[in-house]
PDB file of C-alpha atoms in Angstrom:
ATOM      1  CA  UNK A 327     -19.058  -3.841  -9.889  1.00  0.00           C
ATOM      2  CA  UNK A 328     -17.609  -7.422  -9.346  1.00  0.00           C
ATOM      3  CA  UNK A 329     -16.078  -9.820 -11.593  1.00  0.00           C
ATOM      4  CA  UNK A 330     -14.792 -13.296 -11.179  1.00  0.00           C
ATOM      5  CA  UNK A 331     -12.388 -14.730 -13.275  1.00  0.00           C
ATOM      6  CA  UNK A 332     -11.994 -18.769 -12.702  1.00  0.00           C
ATOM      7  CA  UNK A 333     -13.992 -20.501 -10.148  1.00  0.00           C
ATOM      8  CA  UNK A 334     -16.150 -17.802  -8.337  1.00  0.00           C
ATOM      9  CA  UNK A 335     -18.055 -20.644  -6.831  1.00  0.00           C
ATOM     10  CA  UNK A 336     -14.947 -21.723  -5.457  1.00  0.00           C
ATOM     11  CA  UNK A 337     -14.046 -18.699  -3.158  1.00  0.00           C
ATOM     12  CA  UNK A 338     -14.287 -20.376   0.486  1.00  0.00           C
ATOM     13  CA  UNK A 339     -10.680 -21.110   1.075  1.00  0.00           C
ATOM     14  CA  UNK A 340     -10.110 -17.394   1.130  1.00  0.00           C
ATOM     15  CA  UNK A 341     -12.708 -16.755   3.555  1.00  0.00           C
ATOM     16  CA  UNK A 342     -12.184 -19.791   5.550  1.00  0.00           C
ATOM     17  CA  UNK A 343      -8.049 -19.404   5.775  1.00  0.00           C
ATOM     18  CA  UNK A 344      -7.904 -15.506   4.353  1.00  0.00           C
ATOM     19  CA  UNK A 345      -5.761 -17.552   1.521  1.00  0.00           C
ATOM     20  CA  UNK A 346      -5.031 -14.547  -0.745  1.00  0.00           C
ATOM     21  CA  UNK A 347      -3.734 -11.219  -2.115  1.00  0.00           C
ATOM     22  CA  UNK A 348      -4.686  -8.327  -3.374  1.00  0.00           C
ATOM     23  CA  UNK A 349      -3.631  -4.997  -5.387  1.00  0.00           C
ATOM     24  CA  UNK A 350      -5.528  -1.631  -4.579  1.00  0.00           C
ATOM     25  CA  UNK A 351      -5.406   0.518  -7.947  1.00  0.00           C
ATOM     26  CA  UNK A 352      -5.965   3.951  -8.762  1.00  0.00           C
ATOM     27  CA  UNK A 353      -8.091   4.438 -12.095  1.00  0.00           C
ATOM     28  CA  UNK A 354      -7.957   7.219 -13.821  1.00  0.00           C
ATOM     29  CA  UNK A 355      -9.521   8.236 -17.476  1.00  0.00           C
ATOM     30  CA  UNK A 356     -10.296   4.747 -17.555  1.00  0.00           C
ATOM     31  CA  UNK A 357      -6.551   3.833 -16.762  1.00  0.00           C
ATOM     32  CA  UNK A 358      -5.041   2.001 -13.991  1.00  0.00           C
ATOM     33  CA  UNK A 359      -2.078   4.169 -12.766  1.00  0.00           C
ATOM     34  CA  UNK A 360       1.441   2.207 -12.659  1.00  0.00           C
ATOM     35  CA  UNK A 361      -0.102  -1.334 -13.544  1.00  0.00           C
ATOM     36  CA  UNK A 362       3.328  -3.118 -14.488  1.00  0.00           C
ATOM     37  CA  UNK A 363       4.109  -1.782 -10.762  1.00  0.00           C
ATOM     38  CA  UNK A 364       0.880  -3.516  -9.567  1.00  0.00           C
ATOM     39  CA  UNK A 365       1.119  -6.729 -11.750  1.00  0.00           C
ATOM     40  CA  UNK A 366       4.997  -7.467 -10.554  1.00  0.00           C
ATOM     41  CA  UNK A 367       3.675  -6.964  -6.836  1.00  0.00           C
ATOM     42  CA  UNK A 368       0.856  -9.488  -7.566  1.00  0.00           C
ATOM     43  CA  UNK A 369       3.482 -12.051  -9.447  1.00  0.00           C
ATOM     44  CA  UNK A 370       6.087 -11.684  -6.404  1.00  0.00           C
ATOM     45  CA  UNK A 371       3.046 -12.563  -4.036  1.00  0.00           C
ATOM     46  CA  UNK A 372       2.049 -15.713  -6.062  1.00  0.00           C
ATOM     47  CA  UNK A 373       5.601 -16.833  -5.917  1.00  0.00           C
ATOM     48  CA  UNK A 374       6.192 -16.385  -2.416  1.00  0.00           C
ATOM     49  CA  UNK A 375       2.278 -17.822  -1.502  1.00  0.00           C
ATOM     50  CA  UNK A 376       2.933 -20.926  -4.012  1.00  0.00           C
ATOM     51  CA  UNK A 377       0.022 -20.040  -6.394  1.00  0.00           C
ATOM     52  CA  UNK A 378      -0.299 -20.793  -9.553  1.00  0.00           C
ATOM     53  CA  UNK A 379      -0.390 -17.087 -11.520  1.00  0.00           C
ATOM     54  CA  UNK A 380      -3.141 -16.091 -13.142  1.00  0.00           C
ATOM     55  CA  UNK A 381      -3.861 -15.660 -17.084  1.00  0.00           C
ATOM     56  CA  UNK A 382      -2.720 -11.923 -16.794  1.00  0.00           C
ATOM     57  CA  UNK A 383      -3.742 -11.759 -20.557  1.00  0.00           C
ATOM     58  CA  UNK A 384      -7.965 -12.046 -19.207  1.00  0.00           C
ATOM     59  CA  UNK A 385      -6.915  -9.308 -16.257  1.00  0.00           C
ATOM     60  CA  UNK A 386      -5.106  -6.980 -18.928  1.00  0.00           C
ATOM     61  CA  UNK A 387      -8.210  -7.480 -21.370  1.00  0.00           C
ATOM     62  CA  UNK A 388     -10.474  -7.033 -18.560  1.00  0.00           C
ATOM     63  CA  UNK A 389      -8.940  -3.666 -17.387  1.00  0.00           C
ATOM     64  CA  UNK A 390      -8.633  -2.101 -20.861  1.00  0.00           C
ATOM     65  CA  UNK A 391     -12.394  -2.310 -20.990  1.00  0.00           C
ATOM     66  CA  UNK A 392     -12.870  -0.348 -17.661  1.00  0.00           C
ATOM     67  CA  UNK A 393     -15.485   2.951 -18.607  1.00  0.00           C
ATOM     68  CA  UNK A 394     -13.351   6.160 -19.001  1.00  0.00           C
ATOM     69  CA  UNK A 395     -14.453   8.064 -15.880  1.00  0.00           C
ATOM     70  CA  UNK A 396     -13.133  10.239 -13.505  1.00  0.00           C
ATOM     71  CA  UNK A 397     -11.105   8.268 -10.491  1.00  0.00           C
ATOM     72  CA  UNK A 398     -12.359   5.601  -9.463  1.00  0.00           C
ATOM     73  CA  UNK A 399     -10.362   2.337  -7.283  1.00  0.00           C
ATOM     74  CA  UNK A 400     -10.170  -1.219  -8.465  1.00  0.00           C
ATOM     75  CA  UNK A 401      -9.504  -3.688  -6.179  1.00  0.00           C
ATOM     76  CA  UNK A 402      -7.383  -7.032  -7.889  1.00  0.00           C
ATOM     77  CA  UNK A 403      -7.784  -9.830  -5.642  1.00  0.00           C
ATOM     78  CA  UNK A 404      -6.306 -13.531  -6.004  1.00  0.00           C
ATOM     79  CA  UNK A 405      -7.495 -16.386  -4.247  1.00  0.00           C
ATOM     80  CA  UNK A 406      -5.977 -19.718  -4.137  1.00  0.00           C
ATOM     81  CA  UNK A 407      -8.398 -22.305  -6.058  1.00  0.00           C
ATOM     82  CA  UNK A 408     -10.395 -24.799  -4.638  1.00  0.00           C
ATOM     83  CA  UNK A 409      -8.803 -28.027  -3.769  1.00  0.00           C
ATOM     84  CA  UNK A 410      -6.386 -29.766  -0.740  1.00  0.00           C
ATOM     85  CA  UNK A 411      -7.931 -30.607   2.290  1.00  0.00           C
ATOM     86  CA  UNK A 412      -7.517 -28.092   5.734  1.00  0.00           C
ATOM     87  CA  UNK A 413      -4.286 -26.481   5.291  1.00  0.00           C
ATOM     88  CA  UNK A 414      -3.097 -28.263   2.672  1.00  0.00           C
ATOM     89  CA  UNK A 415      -2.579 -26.995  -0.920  1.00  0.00           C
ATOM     90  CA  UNK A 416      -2.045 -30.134  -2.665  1.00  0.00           C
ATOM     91  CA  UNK A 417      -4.504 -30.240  -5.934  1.00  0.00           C
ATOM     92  CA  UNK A 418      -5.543 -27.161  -5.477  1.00  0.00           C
ATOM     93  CA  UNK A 419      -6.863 -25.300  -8.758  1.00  0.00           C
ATOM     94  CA  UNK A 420      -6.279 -22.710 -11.117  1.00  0.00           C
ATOM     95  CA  UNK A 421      -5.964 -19.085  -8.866  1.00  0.00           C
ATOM     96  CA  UNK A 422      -9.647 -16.753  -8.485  1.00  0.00           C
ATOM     97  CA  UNK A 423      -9.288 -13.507  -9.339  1.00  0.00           C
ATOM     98  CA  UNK A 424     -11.757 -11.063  -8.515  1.00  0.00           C
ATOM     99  CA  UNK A 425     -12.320  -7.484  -9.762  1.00  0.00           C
ATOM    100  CA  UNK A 426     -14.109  -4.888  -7.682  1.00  0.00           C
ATOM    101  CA  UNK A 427     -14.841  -1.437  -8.568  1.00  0.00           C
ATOM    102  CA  UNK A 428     -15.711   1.497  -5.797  1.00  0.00           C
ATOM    103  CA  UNK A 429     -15.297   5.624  -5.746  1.00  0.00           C
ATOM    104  CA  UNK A 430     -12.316   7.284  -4.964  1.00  0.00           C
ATOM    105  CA  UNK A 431     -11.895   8.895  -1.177  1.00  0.00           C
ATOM    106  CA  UNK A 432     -12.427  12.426  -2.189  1.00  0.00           C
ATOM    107  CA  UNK A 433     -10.671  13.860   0.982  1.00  0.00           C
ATOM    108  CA  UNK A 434      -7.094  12.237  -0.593  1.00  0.00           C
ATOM    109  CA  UNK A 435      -6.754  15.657  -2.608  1.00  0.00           C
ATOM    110  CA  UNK A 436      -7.183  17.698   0.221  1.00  0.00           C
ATOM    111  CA  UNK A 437      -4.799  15.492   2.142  1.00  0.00           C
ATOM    112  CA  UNK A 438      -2.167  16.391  -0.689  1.00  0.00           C
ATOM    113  CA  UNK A 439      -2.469  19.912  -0.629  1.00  0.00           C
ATOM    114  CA  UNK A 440      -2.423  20.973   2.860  1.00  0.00           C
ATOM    115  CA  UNK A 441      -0.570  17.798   4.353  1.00  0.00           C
ATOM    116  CA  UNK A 442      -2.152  15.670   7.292  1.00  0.00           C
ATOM    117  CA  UNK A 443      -1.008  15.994  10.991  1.00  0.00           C
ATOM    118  CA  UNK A 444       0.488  12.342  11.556  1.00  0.00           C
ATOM    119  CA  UNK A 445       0.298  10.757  15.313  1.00  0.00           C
ATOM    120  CA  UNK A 446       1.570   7.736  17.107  1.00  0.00           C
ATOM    121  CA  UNK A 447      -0.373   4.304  17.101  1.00  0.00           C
ATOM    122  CA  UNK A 448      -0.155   2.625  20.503  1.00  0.00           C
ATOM    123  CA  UNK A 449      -1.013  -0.543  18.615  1.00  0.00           C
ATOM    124  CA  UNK A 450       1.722  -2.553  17.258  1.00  0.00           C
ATOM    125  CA  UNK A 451       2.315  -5.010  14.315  1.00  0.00           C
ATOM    126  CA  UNK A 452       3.532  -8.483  14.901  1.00  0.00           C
ATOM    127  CA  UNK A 453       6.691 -10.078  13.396  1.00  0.00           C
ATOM    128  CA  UNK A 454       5.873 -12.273  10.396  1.00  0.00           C
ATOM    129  CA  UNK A 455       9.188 -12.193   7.757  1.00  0.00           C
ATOM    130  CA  UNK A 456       7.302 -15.030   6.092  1.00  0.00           C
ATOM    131  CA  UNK A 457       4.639 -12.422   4.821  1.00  0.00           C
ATOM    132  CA  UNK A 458       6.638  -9.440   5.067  1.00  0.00           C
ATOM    133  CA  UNK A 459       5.820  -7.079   2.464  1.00  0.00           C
ATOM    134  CA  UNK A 460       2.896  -8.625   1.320  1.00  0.00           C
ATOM    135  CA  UNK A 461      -0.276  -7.388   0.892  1.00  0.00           C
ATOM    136  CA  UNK A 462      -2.487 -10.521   2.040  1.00  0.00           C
ATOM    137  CA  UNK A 463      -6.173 -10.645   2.522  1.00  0.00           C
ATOM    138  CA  UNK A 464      -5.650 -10.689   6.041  1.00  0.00           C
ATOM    139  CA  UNK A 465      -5.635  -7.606   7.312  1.00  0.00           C
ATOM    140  CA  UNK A 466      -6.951  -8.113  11.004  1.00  0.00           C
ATOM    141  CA  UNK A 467      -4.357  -5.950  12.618  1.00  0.00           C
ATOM    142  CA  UNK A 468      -4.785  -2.796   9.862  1.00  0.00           C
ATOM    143  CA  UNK A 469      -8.328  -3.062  11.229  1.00  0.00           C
ATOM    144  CA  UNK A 470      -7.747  -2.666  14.831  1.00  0.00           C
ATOM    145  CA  UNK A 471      -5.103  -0.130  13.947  1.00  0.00           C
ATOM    146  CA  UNK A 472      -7.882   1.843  12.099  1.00  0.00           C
ATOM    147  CA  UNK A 473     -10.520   1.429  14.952  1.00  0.00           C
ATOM    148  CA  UNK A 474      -7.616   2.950  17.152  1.00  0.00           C
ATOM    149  CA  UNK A 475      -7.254   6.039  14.792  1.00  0.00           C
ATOM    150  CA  UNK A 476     -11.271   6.421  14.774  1.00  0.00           C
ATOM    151  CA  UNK A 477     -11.240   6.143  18.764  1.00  0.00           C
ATOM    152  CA  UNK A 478      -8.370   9.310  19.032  1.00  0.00           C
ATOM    153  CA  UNK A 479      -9.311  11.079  16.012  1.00  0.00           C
ATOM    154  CA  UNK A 480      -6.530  10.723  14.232  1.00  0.00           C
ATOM    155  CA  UNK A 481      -5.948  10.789  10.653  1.00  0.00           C
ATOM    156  CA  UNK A 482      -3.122   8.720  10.099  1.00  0.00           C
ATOM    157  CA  UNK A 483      -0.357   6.809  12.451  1.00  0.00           C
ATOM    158  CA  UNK A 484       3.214   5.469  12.404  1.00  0.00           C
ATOM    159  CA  UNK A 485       2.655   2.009  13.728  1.00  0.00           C
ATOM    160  CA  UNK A 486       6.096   0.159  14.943  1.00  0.00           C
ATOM    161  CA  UNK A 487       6.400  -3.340  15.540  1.00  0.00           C
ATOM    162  CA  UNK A 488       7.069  -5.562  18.599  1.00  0.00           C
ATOM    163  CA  UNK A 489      10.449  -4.611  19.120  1.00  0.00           C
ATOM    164  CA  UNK A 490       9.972  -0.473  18.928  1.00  0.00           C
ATOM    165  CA  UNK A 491      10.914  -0.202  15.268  1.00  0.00           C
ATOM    166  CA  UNK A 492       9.045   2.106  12.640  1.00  0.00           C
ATOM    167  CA  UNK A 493       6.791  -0.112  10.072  1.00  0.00           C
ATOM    168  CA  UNK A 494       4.580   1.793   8.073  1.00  0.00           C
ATOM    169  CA  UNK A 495       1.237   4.296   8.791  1.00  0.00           C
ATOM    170  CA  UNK A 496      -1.578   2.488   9.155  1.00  0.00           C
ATOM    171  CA  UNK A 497      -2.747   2.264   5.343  1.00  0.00           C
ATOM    172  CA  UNK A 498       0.237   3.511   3.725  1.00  0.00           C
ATOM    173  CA  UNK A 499       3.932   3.649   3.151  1.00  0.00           C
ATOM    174  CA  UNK A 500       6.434   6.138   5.184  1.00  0.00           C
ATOM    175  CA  UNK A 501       9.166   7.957   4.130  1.00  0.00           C
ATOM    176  CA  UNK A 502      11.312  10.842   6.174  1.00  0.00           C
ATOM    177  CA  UNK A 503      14.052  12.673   4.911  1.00  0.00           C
ATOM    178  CA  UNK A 504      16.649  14.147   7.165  1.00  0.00           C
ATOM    179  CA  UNK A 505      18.974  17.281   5.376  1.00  0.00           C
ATOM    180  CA  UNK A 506      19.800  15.065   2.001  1.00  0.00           C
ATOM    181  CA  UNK A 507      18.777  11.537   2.701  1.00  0.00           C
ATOM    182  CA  UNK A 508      15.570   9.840   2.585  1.00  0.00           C
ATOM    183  CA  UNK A 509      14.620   6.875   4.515  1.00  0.00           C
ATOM    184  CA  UNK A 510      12.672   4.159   4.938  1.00  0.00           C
ATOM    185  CA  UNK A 511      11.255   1.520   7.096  1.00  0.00           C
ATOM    186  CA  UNK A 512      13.139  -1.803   5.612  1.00  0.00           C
ATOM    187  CA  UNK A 513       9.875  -4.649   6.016  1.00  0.00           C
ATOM    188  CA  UNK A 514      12.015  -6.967   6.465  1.00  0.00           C
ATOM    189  CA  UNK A 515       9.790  -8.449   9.579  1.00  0.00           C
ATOM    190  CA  UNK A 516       6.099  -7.055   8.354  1.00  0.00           C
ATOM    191  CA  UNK A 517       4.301  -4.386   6.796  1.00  0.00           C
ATOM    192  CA  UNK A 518       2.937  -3.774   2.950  1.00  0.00           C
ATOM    193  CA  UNK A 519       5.935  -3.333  -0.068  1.00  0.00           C
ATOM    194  CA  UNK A 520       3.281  -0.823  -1.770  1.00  0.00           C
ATOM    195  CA  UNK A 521       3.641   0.034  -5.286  1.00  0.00           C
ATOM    196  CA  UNK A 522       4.129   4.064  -4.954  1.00  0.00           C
ATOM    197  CA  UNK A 523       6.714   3.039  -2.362  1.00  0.00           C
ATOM    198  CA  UNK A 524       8.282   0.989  -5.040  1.00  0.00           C
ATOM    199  CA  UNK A 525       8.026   4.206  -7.301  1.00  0.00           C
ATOM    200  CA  UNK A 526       9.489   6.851  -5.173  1.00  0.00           C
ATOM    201  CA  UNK A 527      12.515   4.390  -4.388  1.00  0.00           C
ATOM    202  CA  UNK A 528      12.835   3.917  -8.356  1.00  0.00           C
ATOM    203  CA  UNK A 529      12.900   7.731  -8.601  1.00  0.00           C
ATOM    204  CA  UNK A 530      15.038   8.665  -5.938  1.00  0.00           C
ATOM    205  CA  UNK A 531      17.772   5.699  -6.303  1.00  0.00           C
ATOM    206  CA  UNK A 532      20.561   5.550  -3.989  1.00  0.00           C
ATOM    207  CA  UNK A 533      19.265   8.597  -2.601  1.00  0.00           C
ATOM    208  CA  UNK A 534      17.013   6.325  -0.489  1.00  0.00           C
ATOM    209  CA  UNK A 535      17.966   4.079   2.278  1.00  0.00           C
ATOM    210  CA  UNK A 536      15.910   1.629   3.748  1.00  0.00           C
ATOM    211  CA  UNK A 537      16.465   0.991   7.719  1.00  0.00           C
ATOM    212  CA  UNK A 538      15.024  -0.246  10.677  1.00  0.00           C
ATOM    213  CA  UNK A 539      14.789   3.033  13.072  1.00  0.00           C
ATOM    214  CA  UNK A 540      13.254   4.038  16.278  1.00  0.00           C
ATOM    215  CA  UNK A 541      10.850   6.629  16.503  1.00  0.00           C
ATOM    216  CA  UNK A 542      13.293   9.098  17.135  1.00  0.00           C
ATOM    217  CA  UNK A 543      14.047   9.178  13.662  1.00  0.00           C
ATOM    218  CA  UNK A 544      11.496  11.075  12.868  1.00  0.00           C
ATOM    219  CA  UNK A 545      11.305  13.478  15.585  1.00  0.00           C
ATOM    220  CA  UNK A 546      14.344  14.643  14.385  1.00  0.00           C
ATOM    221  CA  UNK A 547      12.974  14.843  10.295  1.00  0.00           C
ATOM    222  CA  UNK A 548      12.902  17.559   8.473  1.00  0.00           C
ATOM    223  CA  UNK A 549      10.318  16.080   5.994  1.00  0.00           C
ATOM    224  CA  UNK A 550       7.524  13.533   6.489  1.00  0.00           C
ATOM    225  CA  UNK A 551       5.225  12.450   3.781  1.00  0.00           C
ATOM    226  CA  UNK A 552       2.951   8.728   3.342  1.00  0.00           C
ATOM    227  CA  UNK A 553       2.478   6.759  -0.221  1.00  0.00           C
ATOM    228  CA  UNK A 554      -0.362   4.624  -1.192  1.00  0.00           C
ATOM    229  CA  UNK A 555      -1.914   3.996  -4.592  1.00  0.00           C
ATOM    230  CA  UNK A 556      -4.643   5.819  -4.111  1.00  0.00           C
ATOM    231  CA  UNK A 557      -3.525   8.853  -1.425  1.00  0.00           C
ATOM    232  CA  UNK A 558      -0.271   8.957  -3.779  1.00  0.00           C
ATOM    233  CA  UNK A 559       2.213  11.679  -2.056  1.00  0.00           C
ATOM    234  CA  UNK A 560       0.865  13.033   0.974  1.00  0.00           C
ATOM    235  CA  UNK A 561       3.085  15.697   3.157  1.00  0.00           C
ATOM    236  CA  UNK A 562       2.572  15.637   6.991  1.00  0.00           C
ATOM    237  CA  UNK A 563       3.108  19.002   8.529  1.00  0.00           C
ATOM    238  CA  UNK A 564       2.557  17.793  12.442  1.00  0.00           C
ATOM    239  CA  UNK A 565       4.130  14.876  13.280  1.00  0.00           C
ATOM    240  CA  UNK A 566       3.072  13.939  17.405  1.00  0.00           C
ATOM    241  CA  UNK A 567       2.390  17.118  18.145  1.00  0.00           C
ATOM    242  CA  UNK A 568       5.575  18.769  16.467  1.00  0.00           C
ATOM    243  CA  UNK A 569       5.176  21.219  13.361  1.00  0.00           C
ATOM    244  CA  UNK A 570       7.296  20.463  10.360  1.00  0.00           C
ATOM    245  CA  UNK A 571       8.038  22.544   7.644  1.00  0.00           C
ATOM    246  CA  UNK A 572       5.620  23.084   5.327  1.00  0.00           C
ATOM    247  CA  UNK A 573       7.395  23.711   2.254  1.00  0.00           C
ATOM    248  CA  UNK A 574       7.200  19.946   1.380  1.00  0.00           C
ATOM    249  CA  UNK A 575       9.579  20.447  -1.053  1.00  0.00           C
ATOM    250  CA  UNK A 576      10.974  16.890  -1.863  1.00  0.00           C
ATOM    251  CA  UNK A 577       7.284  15.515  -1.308  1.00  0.00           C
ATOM    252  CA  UNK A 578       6.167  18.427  -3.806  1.00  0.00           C
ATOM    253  CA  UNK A 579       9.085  17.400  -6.597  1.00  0.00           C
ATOM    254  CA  UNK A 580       7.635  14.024  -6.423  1.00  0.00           C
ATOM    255  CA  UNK A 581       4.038  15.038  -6.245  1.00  0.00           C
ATOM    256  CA  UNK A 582       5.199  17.340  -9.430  1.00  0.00           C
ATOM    257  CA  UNK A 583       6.769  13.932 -11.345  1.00  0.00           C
ATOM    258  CA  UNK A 584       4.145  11.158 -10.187  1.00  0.00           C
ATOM    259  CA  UNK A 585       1.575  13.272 -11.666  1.00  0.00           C
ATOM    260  CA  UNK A 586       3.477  12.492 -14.981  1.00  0.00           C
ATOM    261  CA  UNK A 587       3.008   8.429 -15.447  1.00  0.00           C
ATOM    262  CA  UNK A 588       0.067   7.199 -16.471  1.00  0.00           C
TER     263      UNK A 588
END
C-alpha cells in the first residue's frame, strides 16, 4: 500500500536530488510503536532540511485508520515540494508525504532471542555534520555497506567513519556497556539518531554516555546489543570473532521494558 499526501505528481525533486526524509515504523495491532518518538525525529529533520512541516493532523488521521493486523512496517517519507529551480529551494511547495506499507522481517525475533554474531565492515562512512543524525533518503553508502555484508556473510557490522571512530551497524543503532556504563557512538559527524536509540537513552539517563571511541572499545565490552524500530533490542553474543556473554542481561531488562510502550 502507498499513499500520497500533497502533490504526488510532484515527487521528482526527491528522486532527482534524494531531497528528503523518512521514518521506518513498527506497526503493531494496528499501532505504530513510539510515534511521538517518530514524529519529533521527522519535525527535527524538517527544521534542520528547511521544509515546511507537514499537516501532522492528515498523517495522525491517516495512521489511526491502519487495519489491526499482526506486525507489519510503515515507511513515513517527506519530500520537499515542487518548486525552485536546480538546487534552489526558493518557492518551493507544501512538503509530500508518502505512506508505504510492507511485512515485517520475520527473522528480527529470532535475532532477539538468540543474539546475532556482529563483524567488522571494511567500508567506512563519510563525514557529513551537516546531516548527521538524520535519516535522509539518501542512503547510497548503507547500500554498499549492505552489499559488503551479503558478499562476507555477515549479519550485521560496526561501520566507523573516516577517521577510525565507531558510527553505528549498518542498519541500526549500537550500544556497549562496559561493568556499569553504557555507551554510545556520539553522531556528531554522521550516522542515523534512530528512535529506539532515543528510547534506551531516555530509559537509561545518565547511565548512558555518548562518545566517539575506537574499535577497541568494544573488544573490551562486556555487553553488545543493536536498536532499530523494527529489530528493537537485539543482543550480539560474537563480536569479530570473540564470544560475549550471553546472559544479555541489560539488553534483556530493556527487551523486558520496551515490550511495555505501545
Amino acid at each position: 500500500m502507498q499513499q500520497f499526501f500533497g502533490s504526488s505528481d510532484n515527487v521528482t525533486r526527491g528522486w532527482q536530488l534524494g531531497d528528503g526524509h523518512f521514518t521506518t515504523m513498527h506497526v503493531r495491532r494496528g499501532r505504530v510503536r513510539l510515534w511521538p518518538l517518530h514524529k519529533t525525529r521527522l519535525s527535527n529533520a524538517c527544521h534542520r532540511l528547511h521544509f515546511p512541516e507537514p499537516d501532522w493532523t492528515v498523517i495522525e488521521a491517516a495512521l489511526a485508520c491502519l487495519p489491526d493486523e499482526d506486525d507489519r512496517v510503515a515507511r513515513l517519507t517527506l519530500l520537499r515540494g515542487p518548486g525552485g529551480r536546480g538546487y534552489g529551494i526558493d518557492g518551493c511547495g507544501e512538503t509530500v508525504v508518502a505512506l508505504n506499507m510492507s511485512p515485517f522481517p520475520a527473522h528480527y525475533a529470532h535475532w532477539r532471542e538468540q543474539g546475532i554474531e556482529l563483524g567488522m565492515c571494511e567500508g567506512r562512512l563519510g563525514s557529513s555534520p551537516m546531516l548527521a543524525g538524520l535519516k535522509t533518503i539518501n542512503r547510497l553508502e548503507q547500500v554498499l555497506l549492505k552489499a559488503e555484508l551479503e558478499r562476507r556473510g555477515l549479519a550485521e557490522g560496526v561501520v566507523l567513519n573516516e577517521a577510525g571512530t565507531v558510527m553505528e551497524a549498518v542498519t541500526a543503532n549500537l550500544f556497549w556497556r562496559h561493568g556499569e556504563r553504557v555507551f554510545t557512538p556520539e553522531l556528531a559527524t554522521g550516522g542515523v539518531h534512530g528512535t529506539l536509540r532515543a528510547w534506551v537513552m531516555n530509559e537509561l539517563g545518565e547511565r548512558v554516555q555518548t562518545v566517539n571511541a575506537r574499535p577497541e572499545a568494544l573488544h573490551q565490552a562486556d555487553e553488545i546489543w543493536l536498536t532499530n524500530a523494527l529489530m528493537g533490542l537485539v543482543p550480539v553474543h560474537t563480536f569479530a570473532g570473540r564470544p560475549l556473554a550471553k546472559a544479555f542481561s541489560m539488553t534483556r531488562s530493556l527487551q523486558s521494558s520496551y515490550e511495555q510502550t505501545d
